[in-house]
Rosetta silent file (secondary structure, phi, psi, omega in degrees, C-alpha in Angstrom):
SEQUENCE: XXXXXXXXXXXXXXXXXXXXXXXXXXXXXXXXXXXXXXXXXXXXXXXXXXXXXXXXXXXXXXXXXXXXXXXXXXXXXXXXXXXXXXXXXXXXXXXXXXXXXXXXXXXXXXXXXXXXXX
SCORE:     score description
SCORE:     0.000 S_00000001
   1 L     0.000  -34.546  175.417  -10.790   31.679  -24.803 S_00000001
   2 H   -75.804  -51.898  177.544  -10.737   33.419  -21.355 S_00000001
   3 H   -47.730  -31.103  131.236   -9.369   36.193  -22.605 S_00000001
   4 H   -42.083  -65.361 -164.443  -12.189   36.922  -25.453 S_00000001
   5 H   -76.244  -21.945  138.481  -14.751   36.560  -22.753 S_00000001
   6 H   -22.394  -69.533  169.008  -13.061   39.002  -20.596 S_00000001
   7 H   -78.770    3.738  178.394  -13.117   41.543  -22.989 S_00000001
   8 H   -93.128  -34.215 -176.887  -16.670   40.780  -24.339 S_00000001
   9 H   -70.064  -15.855 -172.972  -17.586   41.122  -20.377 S_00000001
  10 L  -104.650  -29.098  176.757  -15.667   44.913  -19.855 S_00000001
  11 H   -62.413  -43.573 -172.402  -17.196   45.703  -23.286 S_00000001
  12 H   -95.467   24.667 -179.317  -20.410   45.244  -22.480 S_00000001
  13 H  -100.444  -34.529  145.095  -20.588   46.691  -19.041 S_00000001
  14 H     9.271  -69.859  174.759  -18.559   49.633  -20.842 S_00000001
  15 H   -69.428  -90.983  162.788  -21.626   49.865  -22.935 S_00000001
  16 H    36.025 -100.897  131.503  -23.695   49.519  -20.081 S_00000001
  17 H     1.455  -70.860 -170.617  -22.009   52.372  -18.354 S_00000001
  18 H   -68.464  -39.643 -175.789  -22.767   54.321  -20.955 S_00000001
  19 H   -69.809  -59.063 -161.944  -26.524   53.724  -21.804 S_00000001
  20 H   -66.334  -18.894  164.658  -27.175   54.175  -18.035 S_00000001
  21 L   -95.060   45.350  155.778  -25.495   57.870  -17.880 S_00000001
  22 L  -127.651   63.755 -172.362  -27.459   58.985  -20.548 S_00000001
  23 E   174.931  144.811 -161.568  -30.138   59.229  -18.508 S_00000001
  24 E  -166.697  120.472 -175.115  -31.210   60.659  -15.244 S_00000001
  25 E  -130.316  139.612  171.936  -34.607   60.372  -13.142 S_00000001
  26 E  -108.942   94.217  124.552  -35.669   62.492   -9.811 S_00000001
  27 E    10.105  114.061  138.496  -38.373   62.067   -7.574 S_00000001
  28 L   -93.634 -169.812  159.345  -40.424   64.940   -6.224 S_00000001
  29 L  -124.501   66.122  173.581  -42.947   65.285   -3.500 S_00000001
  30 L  -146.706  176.263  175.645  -45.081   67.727   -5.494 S_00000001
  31 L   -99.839  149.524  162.745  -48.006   67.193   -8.321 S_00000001
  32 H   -16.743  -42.439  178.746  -47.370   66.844  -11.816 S_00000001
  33 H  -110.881   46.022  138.114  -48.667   70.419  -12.866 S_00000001
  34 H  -113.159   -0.486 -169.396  -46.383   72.679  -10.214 S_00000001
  35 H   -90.222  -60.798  168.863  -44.017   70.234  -11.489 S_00000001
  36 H   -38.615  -52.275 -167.679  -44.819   70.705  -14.741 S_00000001
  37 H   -66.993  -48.758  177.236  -44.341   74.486  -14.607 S_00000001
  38 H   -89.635   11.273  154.209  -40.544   74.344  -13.117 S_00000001
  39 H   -79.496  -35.624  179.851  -39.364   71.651  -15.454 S_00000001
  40 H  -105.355   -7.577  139.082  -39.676   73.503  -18.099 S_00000001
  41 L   -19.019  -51.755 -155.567  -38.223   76.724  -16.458 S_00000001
  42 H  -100.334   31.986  179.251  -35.421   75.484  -15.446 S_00000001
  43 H   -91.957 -117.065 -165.799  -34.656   74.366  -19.675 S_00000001
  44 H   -18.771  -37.535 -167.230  -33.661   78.153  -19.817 S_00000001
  45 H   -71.902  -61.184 -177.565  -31.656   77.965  -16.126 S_00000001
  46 L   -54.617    7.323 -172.432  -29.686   75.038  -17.672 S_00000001
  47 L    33.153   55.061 -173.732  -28.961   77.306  -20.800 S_00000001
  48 L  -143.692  155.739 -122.262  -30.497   74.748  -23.204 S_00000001
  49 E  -117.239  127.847  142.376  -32.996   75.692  -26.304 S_00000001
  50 E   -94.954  131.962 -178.174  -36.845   74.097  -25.972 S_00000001
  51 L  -114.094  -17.768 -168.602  -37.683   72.773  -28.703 S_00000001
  52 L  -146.067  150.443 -176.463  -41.071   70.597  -28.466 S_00000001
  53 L  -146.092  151.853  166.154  -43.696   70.596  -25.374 S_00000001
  54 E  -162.009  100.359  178.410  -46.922   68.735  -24.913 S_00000001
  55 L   -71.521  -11.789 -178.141  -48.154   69.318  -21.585 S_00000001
  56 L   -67.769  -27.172 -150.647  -51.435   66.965  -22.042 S_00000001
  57 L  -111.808  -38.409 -176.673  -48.533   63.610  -22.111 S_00000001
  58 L    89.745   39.176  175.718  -46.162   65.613  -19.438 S_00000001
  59 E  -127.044  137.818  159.135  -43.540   65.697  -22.357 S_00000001
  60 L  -156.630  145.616 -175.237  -40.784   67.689  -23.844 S_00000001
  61 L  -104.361  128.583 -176.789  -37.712   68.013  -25.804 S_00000001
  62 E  -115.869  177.228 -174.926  -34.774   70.474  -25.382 S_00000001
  63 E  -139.466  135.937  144.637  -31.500   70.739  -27.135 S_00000001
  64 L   -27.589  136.007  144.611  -27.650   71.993  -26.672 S_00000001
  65 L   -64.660  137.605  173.465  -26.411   75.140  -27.992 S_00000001
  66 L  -121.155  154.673 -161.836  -23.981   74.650  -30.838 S_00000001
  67 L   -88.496  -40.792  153.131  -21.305   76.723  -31.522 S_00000001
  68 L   -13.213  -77.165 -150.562  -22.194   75.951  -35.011 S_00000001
  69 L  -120.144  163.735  153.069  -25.411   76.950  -35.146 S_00000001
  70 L   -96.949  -17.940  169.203  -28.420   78.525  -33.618 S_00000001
  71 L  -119.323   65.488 -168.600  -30.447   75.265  -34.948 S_00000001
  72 L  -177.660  149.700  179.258  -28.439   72.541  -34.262 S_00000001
  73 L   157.139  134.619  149.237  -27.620   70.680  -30.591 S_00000001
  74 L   -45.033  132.398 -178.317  -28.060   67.415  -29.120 S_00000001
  75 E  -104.370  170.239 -168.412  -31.641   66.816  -28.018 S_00000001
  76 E  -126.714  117.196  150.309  -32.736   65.541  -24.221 S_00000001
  77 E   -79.625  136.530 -143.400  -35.645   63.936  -24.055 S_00000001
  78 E  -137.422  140.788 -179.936  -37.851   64.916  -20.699 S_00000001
  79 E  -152.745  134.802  147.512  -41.075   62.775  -19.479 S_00000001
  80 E   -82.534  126.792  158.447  -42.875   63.639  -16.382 S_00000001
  81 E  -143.683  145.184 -144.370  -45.031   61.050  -14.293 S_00000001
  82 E   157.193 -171.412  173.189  -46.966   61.264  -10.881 S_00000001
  83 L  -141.681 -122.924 -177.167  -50.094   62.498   -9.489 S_00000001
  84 L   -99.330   -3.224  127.073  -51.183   64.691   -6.746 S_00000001
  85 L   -75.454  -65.478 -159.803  -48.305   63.647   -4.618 S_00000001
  86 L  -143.707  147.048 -173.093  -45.524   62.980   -5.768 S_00000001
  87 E  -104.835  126.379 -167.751  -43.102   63.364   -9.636 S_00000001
  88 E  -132.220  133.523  160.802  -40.748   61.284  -11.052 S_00000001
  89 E  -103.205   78.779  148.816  -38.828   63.522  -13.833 S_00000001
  90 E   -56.230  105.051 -160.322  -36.641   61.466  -16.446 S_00000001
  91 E  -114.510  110.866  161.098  -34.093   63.471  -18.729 S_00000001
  92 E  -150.700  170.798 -178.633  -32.525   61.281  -21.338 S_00000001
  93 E   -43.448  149.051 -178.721  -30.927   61.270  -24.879 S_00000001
  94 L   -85.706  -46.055 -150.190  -33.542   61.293  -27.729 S_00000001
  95 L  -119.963  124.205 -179.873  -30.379   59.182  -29.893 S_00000001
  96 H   -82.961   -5.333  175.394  -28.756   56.753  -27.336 S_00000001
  97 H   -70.177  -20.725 -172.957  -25.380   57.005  -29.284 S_00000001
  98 H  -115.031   19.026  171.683  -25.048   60.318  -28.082 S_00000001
  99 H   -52.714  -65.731 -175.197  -25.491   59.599  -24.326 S_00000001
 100 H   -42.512  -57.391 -170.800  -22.038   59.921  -23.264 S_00000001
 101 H   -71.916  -20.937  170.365  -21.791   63.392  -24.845 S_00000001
 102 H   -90.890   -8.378  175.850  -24.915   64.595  -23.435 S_00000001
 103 H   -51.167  -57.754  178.890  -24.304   63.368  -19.680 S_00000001
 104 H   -65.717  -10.786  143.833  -23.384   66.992  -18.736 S_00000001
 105 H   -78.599    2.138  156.048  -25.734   68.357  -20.130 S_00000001
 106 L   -81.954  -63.044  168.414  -28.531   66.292  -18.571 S_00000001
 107 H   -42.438  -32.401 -176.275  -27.092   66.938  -15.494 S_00000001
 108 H   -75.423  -34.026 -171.303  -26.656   70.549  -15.491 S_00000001
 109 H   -54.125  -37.425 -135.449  -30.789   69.979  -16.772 S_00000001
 110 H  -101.151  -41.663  130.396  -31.117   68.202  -13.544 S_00000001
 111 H    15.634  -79.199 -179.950  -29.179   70.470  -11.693 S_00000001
 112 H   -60.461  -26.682  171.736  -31.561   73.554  -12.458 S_00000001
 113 H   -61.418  -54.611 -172.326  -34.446   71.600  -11.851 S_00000001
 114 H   -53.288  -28.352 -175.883  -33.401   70.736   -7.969 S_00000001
 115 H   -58.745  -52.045 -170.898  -32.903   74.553   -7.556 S_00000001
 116 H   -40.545  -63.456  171.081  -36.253   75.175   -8.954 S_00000001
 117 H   -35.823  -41.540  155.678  -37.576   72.666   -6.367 S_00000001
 118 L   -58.696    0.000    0.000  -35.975   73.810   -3.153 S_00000001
């Protein structure tokens, strides 16, 4: 019996683990619309495909490149929120199944953004 709850406890921080590195949120000290403008810049710096934008919500979704395809990629969901100070930018999986495979690619997303930022 300890041994079953062992492995139900490393499974689910395993899972855990996983859900939380499919995701990735930054802080700025800037407002929402200069903010706005170099999030979705830095989609191209990260060499990843926009695919959907709606700047009234502060939202948008990009995708991988596939080797496949020219229409095909994992997509990264992107949500801005703030004010007139300060930005909190969240980059996560649209399909949480595919977090793990999308961590580097968030990151690099995150990556391009901080440049932008400096």
């Amino acid at each position: 019996m300890k041994r079953r709850s062992s492995v139900v406890i490393m499974t689910l921080l395993v899972l855990a683990a996983a859900i939380a590195g499919a995701a990735d949120t930054r802080t700025y000290q800037r407002p929402i619309e200069s903010t706005w403008d170099d999030a979705v810049k830095a989609v191209r710096d990260a060499d990843l495909v926009l695919l959907d934008s709606d700047r009234d919500e502060h939202r948008f979704t990009m995708r991988t490149k596939s080797w496949a395809s020219h229409k095909k990629g994992r997509v990264i969901e992107v949500e801005l929120n703030g004010d007139e100070l300060t930005t909190t930018v969240t980059a996560r999986a649209a399909d949480p199944a595919e977090g793990v495979k999308l961590e580097k690619a968030i990151a690099s997303y995150m990556a391009a953004l901080d440049d932008r930022m400096d």
